[in-house]
Coordinates of N, CA and C in Angstrom, one line a residue:
M1 N 0.4 -1.1 -0.1 CA 0.1 0.2 0.1 C 0.8 1.1 0.1
Y2 N 1.6 0.9 1.1 CA 2.5 2.2 0.9 C 3.6 2.7 -0.5
L3 N 3.9 1.3 -0.8 CA 4.8 1.0 -1.6 C 4.1 2.7 -3.0
F4 N 2.9 1.9 -2.9 CA 2.1 2.5 -4.1 C 2.1 3.7 -3.9
V5 N 1.6 4.1 -3.0 CA 1.7 6.4 -3.0 C 2.9 6.4 -2.7
F6 N 3.9 6.3 -2.5 CA 5.4 6.6 -2.8 C 5.0 6.6 -4.6
L7 N 5.8 5.7 -4.9 CA 5.1 5.6 -6.6 C 4.8 6.4 -7.3
G8 N 3.2 6.6 -6.4 CA 2.6 7.9 -7.2 C 2.8 8.9 -7.6
R9 N 3.3 9.3 -6.1 CA 3.9 9.9 -5.5 C 5.2 10.4 -6.7
K10 N 5.7 9.3 -6.7 CA 7.4 9.9 -7.5 C 7.3 10.5 -8.8
M11 N 6.5 9.5 -9.1 CA 5.7 9.3 -10.9 C 5.0 11.2 -10.4
R12 N 4.1 11.7 -9.8 CA 3.5 12.9 -10.1 C 5.1 13.9 -10.3
N13 N 6.0 13.8 -9.8 CA 7.0 14.5 -9.2 C 7.7 14.7 -11.0
K14 N 7.9 13.9 -11.8 CA 8.1 14.0 -12.9 C 7.1 14.4 -14.8
K15 N 7.3 15.2 -15.0 CA 7.0 15.1 -16.9 C 6.4 13.9 -17.4
I16 N 5.4 14.4 -18.0 CA 4.9 13.1 -18.9 C 4.9 13.2 -20.3
V17 N 5.8 13.0 -21.2 CA 6.4 13.3 -22.2 C 6.2 11.9 -23.5
I18 N 5.1 12.9 -24.5 CA 4.3 11.4 -25.1 C 5.0 12.0 -26.6
S19 N 5.7 11.2 -27.4 CA 5.5 10.8 -28.7 C 4.7 10.1 -29.5
D20 N 4.7 10.5 -30.9 CA 4.0 9.3 -31.7 C 5.0 8.6 -32.2
L21 N 4.8 7.1 -33.0 CA 6.0 6.7 -33.6 C 5.9 7.4 -34.9
D22 N 5.0 6.9 -36.3 CA 5.2 6.8 -37.0 C 5.4 8.5 -37.6
G23 N 6.4 8.7 -38.8 CA 6.2 10.4 -39.0 C 6.8 11.0 -38.2
T24 N 6.8 10.7 -36.6 CA 6.9 11.2 -35.8 C 8.5 10.9 -35.1
L25 N 9.3 9.9 -34.3 CA 10.1 8.9 -34.3 C 10.9 8.2 -35.4
I26 N 10.5 7.9 -35.6 CA 10.6 7.1 -37.3 C 9.8 8.0 -38.5
K27 N 10.9 8.2 -39.1 CA 10.8 9.2 -40.7 C 9.9 8.6 -41.5
V28 N 9.3 7.4 -41.0 CA 8.7 6.5 -42.1 C 7.0 5.6 -41.6
N29 N 5.9 5.0 -42.2 CA 4.6 4.9 -42.2 C 5.4 3.3 -42.4
S30 N 5.1 3.5 -40.8 CA 5.7 1.4 -40.1 C 5.1 0.5 -40.9
F31 N 4.0 0.9 -41.4 CA 2.7 -0.6 -41.5 C 2.9 -0.5 -42.7
P32 N 3.3 -0.3 -43.9 CA 3.3 -0.9 -45.0 C 4.8 -1.3 -45.6
L33 N 5.9 -0.7 -44.4 CA 7.2 -1.6 -44.8 C 6.7 -3.0 -43.9
W34 N 6.2 -2.9 -42.6 CA 5.8 -4.3 -41.9 C 5.4 -5.3 -42.8
I35 N 4.0 -4.9 -43.5 CA 3.9 -6.1 -44.8 C 4.7 -6.3 -45.7
K36 N 5.7 -5.8 -46.1 CA 7.2 -5.6 -47.3 C 7.6 -6.5 -46.7
F37 N 7.8 -6.2 -45.3 CA 8.2 -7.0 -44.5 C 8.7 -9.2 -44.1
L38 N 7.2 -8.9 -43.9 CA 6.5 -10.1 -43.6 C 6.2 -11.1 -45.6
L39 N 6.3 -10.5 -46.3 CA 6.2 -10.8 -47.4 C 7.2 -11.2 -47.8
K40 N 8.5 -10.6 -47.4 CA 10.0 -11.0 -48.1 C 9.9 -12.3 -46.9
K41 N 10.2 -12.0 -45.4 CA 11.0 -13.0 -44.9 C 9.7 -14.5 -45.4
S42 N 8.3 -14.3 -45.6 CA 7.5 -16.1 -45.3 C 7.9 -16.5 -46.5
V43 N 8.7 -15.4 -47.7 CA 9.4 -15.9 -49.1 C 10.8 -16.4 -48.8
F44 N 11.5 -15.6 -48.0 CA 12.5 -16.4 -47.4 C 13.2 -17.8 -46.8
H45 N 12.0 -18.0 -46.4 CA 11.5 -18.7 -45.0 C 10.9 -20.3 -45.7
L46 N 10.2 -20.0 -46.7 CA 9.1 -20.7 -47.7 C 7.9 -20.9 -46.3
N47 N 8.0 -19.9 -46.2 CA 6.7 -19.6 -44.6 C 5.5 -19.9 -45.5
L48 N 4.9 -21.3 -46.7 CA 4.1 -20.8 -47.4 C 2.4 -20.5 -46.8
G49 N 2.5 -20.8 -45.7 CA 1.3 -20.5 -44.8 C 0.6 -19.2 -45.0
L50 N 1.9 -18.8 -44.3 CA 1.9 -17.1 -43.8 C 1.9 -16.2 -44.9
L51 N 2.5 -16.7 -46.5 CA 2.8 -15.8 -47.5 C 1.0 -16.1 -48.2
L52 N 0.6 -16.9 -48.3 CA -0.8 -17.5 -48.9 C -1.7 -16.3 -48.0
R53 N -1.6 -16.5 -46.7 CA -2.4 -15.3 -46.1 C -2.4 -14.4 -46.5
L54 N -1.0 -13.6 -46.5 CA -0.6 -12.5 -46.4 C -1.7 -11.7 -47.9
C55 N -1.3 -13.2 -48.9 CA -1.8 -12.8 -50.0 C -3.1 -12.4 -50.4
Y56 N -3.6 -13.1 -49.7 CA -5.0 -13.6 -49.1 C -6.3 -11.8 -49.0
F57 N -5.1 -12.0 -47.6 CA -5.9 -9.9 -47.1 C -5.6 -8.7 -48.2
L58 N -4.6 -9.1 -49.0 CA -4.1 -7.9 -49.2 C -4.9 -8.1 -51.2
V59 N -5.3 -9.1 -51.3 CA -6.2 -8.8 -52.5 C -7.8 -8.8 -51.7
L60 N -7.9 -8.9 -50.8 CA -9.1 -8.9 -50.3 C -9.2 -6.9 -50.1
R61 N -8.7 -6.9 -49.7 CA -8.4 -4.7 -49.4 C -8.2 -4.4 -50.6
K62 N -7.0 -5.0 -51.8 CA -7.4 -4.4 -53.1 C -8.7 -4.1 -53.8
I63 N -9.1 -5.6 -53.5 CA -10.4 -5.0 -54.1 C -11.5 -4.6 -53.5
F64 N -11.3 -3.7 -52.5 CA -12.5 -2.5 -51.6 C -13.3 -3.8 -50.8
R65 N -12.5 -5.0 -50.5 CA -13.9 -6.3 -50.1 C -13.3 -6.0 -48.3
L66 N -11.9 -5.9 -47.5 CA -12.1 -5.6 -46.4 C -11.4 -4.3 -46.8
S67 N -12.1 -3.4 -45.1 CA -11.7 -2.0 -45.1 C -10.5 -2.0 -44.1
H68 N -9.6 -1.1 -43.7 CA -8.3 -0.6 -43.6 C -8.7 -1.3 -41.7
Y69 N -10.0 -1.1 -41.4 CA -9.8 -1.4 -40.0 C -9.9 -3.4 -39.9
K70 N -10.5 -3.9 -40.3 CA -10.5 -5.2 -40.8 C -9.2 -5.4 -41.2
F71 N -8.8 -5.1 -42.3 CA -7.2 -5.3 -42.7 C -6.7 -5.4 -41.9
K72 N -6.3 -4.7 -40.8 CA -5.2 -4.3 -40.0 C -5.1 -5.3 -39.3
Q73 N -6.7 -5.2 -38.5 CA -7.2 -7.1 -37.3 C -6.4 -8.1 -38.2
A74 N -6.1 -8.3 -39.3 CA -6.7 -9.6 -39.8 C -5.3 -9.9 -39.7
L75 N -4.5 -8.5 -40.0 CA -3.0 -8.9 -40.0 C -2.7 -8.9 -38.7
I76 N -2.9 -8.2 -37.7 CA -2.4 -8.6 -36.2 C -2.7 -9.3 -35.8
Q77 N -3.8 -10.4 -36.0 CA -3.9 -11.7 -35.5 C -3.3 -13.3 -36.6
L78 N -2.0 -12.7 -37.4 CA -1.9 -13.5 -38.0 C -0.8 -14.6 -37.3
N79 N -0.6 -15.6 -37.7 CA 0.7 -16.7 -36.1 C 1.6 -16.9 -36.8
Y80 N 2.5 -16.0 -36.2 CA 3.5 -16.3 -37.5 C 4.7 -16.1 -36.0
D81 N 6.1 -16.5 -36.1 CA 7.5 -16.4 -35.0 C 7.7 -15.0 -34.8
K82 N 7.5 -14.8 -33.3 CA 8.3 -13.5 -32.8 C 9.1 -12.6 -33.6
Q83 N 10.1 -13.8 -33.9 CA 11.8 -13.3 -34.4 C 11.8 -12.1 -35.6
Y84 N 9.9 -12.8 -36.7 CA 10.3 -11.6 -37.9 C 9.9 -10.6 -37.3
D85 N 8.6 -10.3 -36.0 CA 8.9 -8.7 -35.5 C 9.7 -7.9 -34.7
I86 N 11.0 -8.8 -34.2 CA 11.8 -8.6 -33.5 C 13.0 -7.7 -34.8
D87 N 13.0 -9.0 -35.8 CA 14.5 -8.2 -37.0 C 13.3 -7.2 -37.0
F88 N 12.3 -6.9 -37.9 CA 11.4 -5.8 -38.5 C 11.5 -4.7 -37.6
A89 N 11.9 -4.2 -36.0 CA 12.0 -3.3 -34.7 C 13.3 -2.9 -35.3
D90 N 14.7 -4.1 -35.5 CA 15.9 -3.8 -35.5 C 15.8 -3.1 -37.1
E91 N 14.8 -3.1 -38.1 CA 15.4 -2.6 -39.7 C 14.7 -1.1 -39.1
L92 N 13.5 -0.6 -38.3 CA 13.4 0.6 -38.2 C 13.9 1.4 -37.2
V93 N 14.7 0.9 -36.6 CA 16.1 2.5 -36.0 C 17.0 2.7 -36.9
N94 N 16.6 2.4 -38.3 CA 17.7 2.7 -39.7 C 16.4 4.2 -39.6
H95 N 15.8 3.9 -39.6 CA 14.5 5.2 -39.8 C 14.4 6.7 -38.0
L96 N 14.9 6.3 -37.8 CA 15.5 7.1 -36.3 C 14.7 9.0 -37.1
N97 N 14.1 9.5 -36.3 CA 14.8 11.2 -37.0 C 15.1 11.6 -35.3
T98 N 16.0 12.1 -36.4 CA 17.7 13.0 -34.6 C 16.7 13.2 -34.3
Q99 N 16.7 14.6 -34.7 CA 16.2 15.9 -33.7 C 15.2 15.3 -32.6
V100 N 14.3 14.3 -33.5 CA 13.0 13.6 -32.2 C 13.9 13.0 -31.1
V101 N 15.0 12.5 -31.9 CA 15.8 11.5 -30.8 C 16.4 12.5 -29.5
L102 N 17.0 13.1 -29.8 CA 18.1 14.3 -29.1 C 17.0 14.7 -28.0
K103 N 16.3 15.1 -28.1 CA 14.4 16.0 -27.7 C 14.6 15.4 -26.4
L104 N 14.2 13.8 -27.3 CA 13.3 12.9 -26.1 C 15.1 12.0 -25.2
L105 N 16.1 11.9 -25.1 CA 17.3 12.1 -24.8 C 17.5 13.1 -23.6
E106 N 17.1 14.0 -24.1 CA 17.1 15.2 -22.9 C 16.0 14.9 -21.7
L107 N 15.0 14.2 -22.5 CA 13.8 13.5 -21.2 C 14.2 12.5 -20.7
S108 N 15.5 11.7 -21.0 CA 15.0 10.2 -20.6 C 14.5 10.5 -19.2
N109 N 14.9 11.3 -18.1 CA 15.0 11.1 -17.0 C 13.5 11.2 -16.5
Q110 N 12.6 11.4 -17.3 CA 10.7 11.8 -17.1 C 10.4 10.7 -17.7
V111 N 8.9 10.1 -17.4 CA 8.4 9.5 -18.1 C 7.6 9.9 -19.1
V112 N 8.9 8.6 -19.7 CA 8.7 8.7 -21.6 C 7.3 7.6 -21.9
V113 N 6.5 8.4 -22.9 CA 5.6 7.1 -23.7 C 5.4 7.5 -25.0
I114 N 5.3 6.2 -25.5 CA 5.5 6.1 -26.8 C 3.6 5.5 -27.2
S115 N 3.1 6.5 -27.6 CA 2.0 6.1 -28.5 C 1.4 6.1 -30.4
T116 N 1.1 4.9 -30.3 CA 1.0 5.4 -31.9 C -0.1 4.2 -32.1
A117 N -0.3 4.1 -33.6 CA -1.6 3.5 -33.7 C -1.1 2.1 -35.0
A118 N 0.5 2.1 -34.9 CA 1.2 1.2 -35.0 C 0.5 -0.1 -34.4
P119 N 0.9 -1.2 -34.8 CA 0.5 -3.0 -34.0 C 1.5 -2.7 -32.5
E120 N 1.1 -3.1 -32.1 CA 2.1 -3.7 -30.4 C 3.1 -4.3 -30.5
R121 N 2.3 -5.2 -31.6 CA 3.4 -6.9 -32.2 C 4.8 -6.5 -32.7
Y122 N 4.8 -5.4 -33.2 CA 6.4 -4.7 -33.4 C 6.6 -3.9 -32.3
A123 N 5.8 -2.6 -32.2 CA 6.4 -1.4 -31.8 C 7.4 -1.6 -30.4
R124 N 6.6 -2.5 -29.5 CA 7.1 -3.1 -28.1 C 8.1 -3.5 -28.4
Y125 N 8.9 -4.0 -29.7 CA 10.4 -4.2 -29.4 C 11.2 -3.6 -29.5
L126 N 10.3 -2.3 -30.9 CA 11.1 -1.3 -30.8 C 11.5 -0.6 -29.6
T127 N 11.3 -0.1 -28.8 CA 10.7 0.9 -27.4 C 12.0 0.2 -26.7
R128 N 12.7 -0.9 -26.9 CA 13.3 -2.0 -26.5 C 15.1 -1.9 -26.9
I129 N 15.0 -0.8 -28.0 CA 16.1 -1.1 -28.5 C 16.7 0.4 -28.9
L130 N 15.4 1.4 -28.5 CA 15.8 2.8 -28.5 C 16.8 3.6 -27.7
P131 N 17.7 4.5 -28.2 CA 18.6 5.2 -26.9 C 18.6 5.9 -25.8
F132 N 16.9 5.1 -25.0 CA 16.0 6.3 -24.0 C 15.7 5.1 -23.7
K133 N 15.4 5.2 -22.6 CA 14.0 4.5 -21.2 C 12.5 4.7 -22.3
V134 N 11.6 3.3 -22.4 CA 10.5 4.2 -22.4 C 9.7 3.8 -21.5
N135 N 8.9 4.3 -21.0 CA 8.6 3.5 -19.3 C 6.6 2.8 -20.4
S136 N 6.4 3.2 -21.2 CA 5.0 2.1 -21.2 C 4.7 2.7 -22.6
I137 N 3.9 1.9 -23.6 CA 3.5 1.9 -25.0 C 2.3 1.5 -24.8
H138 N 1.4 2.6 -25.0 CA 0.5 2.7 -25.9 C 0.3 2.3 -27.5
A139 N -0.2 1.4 -27.8 CA -0.6 0.7 -30.1 C -1.8 -0.2 -29.9
S140 N -1.6 -0.1 -31.1 CA -3.0 -0.8 -31.9 C -2.7 -2.2 -31.0
H141 N -3.5 -2.8 -30.7 CA -3.6 -4.3 -30.3 C -5.2 -5.2 -30.4
I142 N -4.9 -6.0 -30.2 CA -6.6 -7.3 -30.2 C -6.9 -7.1 -29.0
E143 N -8.2 -6.8 -29.0 CA -9.1 -6.8 -27.3 C -10.4 -7.7 -27.6
E144 N -10.3 -8.8 -26.5 CA -11.5 -9.8 -26.6 C -12.4 -9.4 -28.6
Q145 N -10.9 -10.3 -28.9 CA -11.1 -10.4 -30.3 C -11.1 -9.2 -31.4
E146 N -11.5 -8.4 -30.8 CA -11.7 -7.1 -31.9 C -10.3 -6.5 -31.5
L147 N -10.0 -5.0 -32.7 CA -9.0 -4.6 -32.7 C -8.9 -3.2 -31.8
F148 N -8.2 -2.9 -31.5 CA -8.1 -1.6 -30.4 C -8.0 -0.5 -31.2
D149 N -7.2 0.3 -32.3 CA -6.8 0.7 -33.1 C -6.8 2.4 -32.4
N150 N -5.7 2.1 -31.6 CA -5.2 3.1 -31.0 C -4.9 4.7 -31.9
V151 N -5.7 5.4 -32.5 CA -5.5 6.4 -33.4 C -6.5 7.4 -32.8
G152 N -6.1 8.5 -32.5 CA -7.2 9.3 -32.2 C -8.0 10.0 -30.3
E153 N -9.2 9.5 -30.5 CA -9.4 9.6 -29.5 C -9.0 8.4 -28.8
N154 N -9.1 7.4 -29.3 CA -8.7 6.2 -28.7 C -7.2 6.8 -28.1
K155 N -6.4 7.2 -28.1 CA -4.7 7.8 -27.7 C -4.9 7.9 -26.5
L156 N -5.8 8.9 -26.4 CA -6.2 10.4 -25.6 C -7.0 9.1 -24.3
N157 N -7.9 8.0 -24.9 CA -8.6 7.0 -23.7 C -7.0 6.3 -23.1
S158 N -6.5 5.8 -24.0 CA -5.4 4.6 -23.4 C -4.1 5.6 -22.3
F159 N -4.1 7.2 -22.7 CA -3.5 7.4 -22.3 C -4.0 8.3 -20.1
H160 N -5.2 8.6 -20.9 CA -6.3 8.0 -19.1 C -6.6 7.5 -18.8
K161 N -6.0 6.2 -19.8 CA -6.5 4.2 -18.2 C -4.9 4.7 -18.2
M162 N -4.4 4.9 -18.5 CA -2.7 4.4 -17.6 C -2.5 6.4 -16.9
Y163 N -3.0 6.9 -17.5 CA -2.2 7.8 -16.0 C -3.3 9.4 -16.3
S164 N -4.2 8.3 -15.3 CA -5.5 8.8 -14.9 C -5.4 10.1 -13.8
G165 N -5.7 11.1 -14.4 CA -6.2 12.8 -13.3 C -4.8 13.4 -14.0
Q166 N -3.6 12.7 -14.5 CA -2.3 13.5 -15.1 C -2.5 14.8 -16.9
R167 N -0.8 15.4 -16.7 CA -1.2 16.3 -17.9 C -0.3 15.2 -18.4
I168 N 0.3 16.0 -20.0 CA 1.0 15.7 -20.6 C 1.8 16.7 -21.4
D169 N 3.2 17.3 -20.5 CA 3.9 17.8 -19.5 C 4.2 18.4 -21.7
V170 N 5.0 17.2 -22.7 CA 5.2 17.8 -23.7 C 4.8 16.6 -25.0
F171 N 4.1 16.9 -25.8 CA 4.2 15.4 -26.6 C 4.5 16.0 -28.3
F172 N 5.1 15.1 -28.6 CA 6.2 14.8 -29.9 C 4.6 14.2 -31.0
T173 N 4.1 15.1 -32.3 CA 3.8 14.2 -32.9 C 4.0 14.8 -35.3
D174 N 3.3 14.2 -35.8 CA 3.7 14.6 -36.9 C 1.9 15.7 -37.5
H175 N 0.7 14.7 -36.9 CA -0.1 14.4 -37.8 C -1.2 15.1 -36.5
Y176 N -2.2 15.3 -37.4 CA -3.5 16.2 -36.9 C -4.6 15.8 -36.3
E177 N -4.1 14.0 -36.3 CA -5.1 13.3 -35.8 C -5.1 13.0 -34.4
D178 N -3.8 13.4 -34.4 CA -3.2 13.5 -32.7 C -4.1 14.8 -31.6
I179 N -5.2 15.6 -32.4 CA -5.8 16.7 -32.1 C -5.9 16.7 -30.5
P180 N -6.2 15.5 -30.3 CA -7.9 15.1 -28.7 C -5.9 14.9 -27.8
L181 N -5.2 14.5 -28.6 CA -3.6 14.7 -27.3 C -3.2 16.2 -27.3
L182 N -3.2 16.8 -28.5 CA -2.3 18.1 -28.5 C -3.0 18.7 -27.9
N183 N -4.5 18.8 -27.4 CA -5.0 19.6 -26.7 C -4.7 19.8 -25.2
I184 N -4.3 18.3 -24.6 CA -4.3 18.5 -23.0 C -2.8 18.5 -22.8
S185 N -2.0 18.7 -23.9 CA -0.4 18.8 -23.7 C -0.1 20.1 -23.3
E186 N 0.9 20.7 -22.5 CA 1.2 21.9 -22.6 C 1.9 21.9 -23.6
Y187 N 3.2 21.0 -24.0 CA 4.4 22.1 -24.8 C 4.2 21.0 -25.7
N188 N 3.9 21.4 -27.1 CA 3.5 20.1 -28.4 C 5.2 21.0 -29.4
Y189 N 5.6 19.9 -30.0 CA 6.1 19.5 -31.0 C 5.1 18.8 -32.1
L190 N 5.6 19.4 -33.1 CA 4.9 19.7 -34.0 C 5.9 18.7 -35.6
V191 N 6.2 17.3 -35.4 CA 7.4 17.5 -36.4 C 7.4 17.3 -37.9
N192 N 8.2 18.0 -38.6 CA 7.5 17.7 -40.3 C 6.6 18.2 -40.9
P193 N 5.4 18.4 -40.1 CA 4.2 18.0 -40.0 C 3.6 18.8 -42.1
S194 N 2.7 17.9 -42.7 CA 2.8 18.3 -43.8 C 1.0 19.8 -43.8
H195 N 1.1 20.5 -44.8 CA 0.7 21.6 -44.9 C -1.0 20.9 -44.8
T196 N -1.9 20.5 -44.2 CA -3.1 20.3 -44.3 C -2.8 19.7 -42.5
S197 N -2.1 18.7 -42.1 CA -1.9 18.6 -40.8 C -2.2 20.4 -40.2
Q198 N -1.0 21.0 -40.8 CA -0.3 22.5 -39.6 C -1.2 23.4 -39.7
R199 N -2.5 23.0 -41.0 CA -3.5 24.5 -41.2 C -4.7 23.8 -40.3
I200 N -5.1 22.3 -40.2 CA -6.4 22.4 -39.1 C -6.1 22.3 -38.1
I201 N -4.8 22.0 -37.5 CA -3.9 22.0 -36.0 C -4.0 23.8 -35.5
D202 N -3.4 25.0 -36.7 CA -4.0 26.4 -36.9 C -5.5 26.4 -36.6
E203 N -6.2 25.8 -37.0 CA -7.5 26.6 -37.0 C -7.9 25.8 -35.6
K204 N -7.6 25.2 -35.0 CA -7.6 24.7 -33.7 C -7.1 25.6 -32.5
E205 N -6.0 26.7 -33.3 CA -5.3 27.6 -32.2 C -4.8 27.2 -31.0
I206 N -4.3 26.2 -31.4 CA -2.7 25.0 -30.8 C -2.0 25.7 -30.9
S207 N -1.2 26.3 -29.9 CA 0.2 26.6 -30.0 C 1.2 25.3 -30.1
Y208 N 2.8 25.2 -30.7 CA 3.5 24.4 -31.0 C 4.8 24.8 -31.7
E209 N 5.9 23.9 -31.8 CA 7.2 24.2 -32.3 C 7.6 22.8 -33.3
I210 N 7.6 23.7 -34.1 CA 8.1 23.1 -35.2 C 9.1 22.8 -35.5
L211 N 9.6 20.9 -35.4 CA 10.9 19.8 -35.6 C 10.9 19.2 -37.3
Q212 N 12.3 19.4 -37.8 CA 12.0 18.4 -39.4 C 12.1 17.3 -38.7

């Protein structure tokens, strides 16, 4: 009991720093790269079952028989060796945004959270090999046989679920879909935002500093 009280007080004494992943901490959209990586792995390792399932879902998606939500859910539920995801995380390190990494290194003695729409099954391995400590990761995953897509309001819900009653001190993102978190953050970094994202965020009168 006293340990939990102590840890809670210690947590409140630290800033909460949250970073998006795709387009922010890394310069790429990891989801399509992951699909290509799994296709290559399935061919290289002669994993015909995985290859056929990937091709099946890709065809359904291509002919609009599968929504992006259902497509993403189907891929996250695929059964294969976890080493594939570990290897993919190793490749993502090559796409780190140096400016964001340096900022997070400066804040690494605070509570650092990665909040991303990317699948948890590979994003969690990336957080283990970053050059700074990540205290927690909020990512897309399966809950009760359904996809919890960690995007928009769901990112806000993930934050409140783990850090109820606390605020975000610093937030890094590249996209207007993160407005729910931008709205409750004390200081925001927009990382190489598109003109559309910057315009929409400006319309909400949210303050930010731009990082390239």
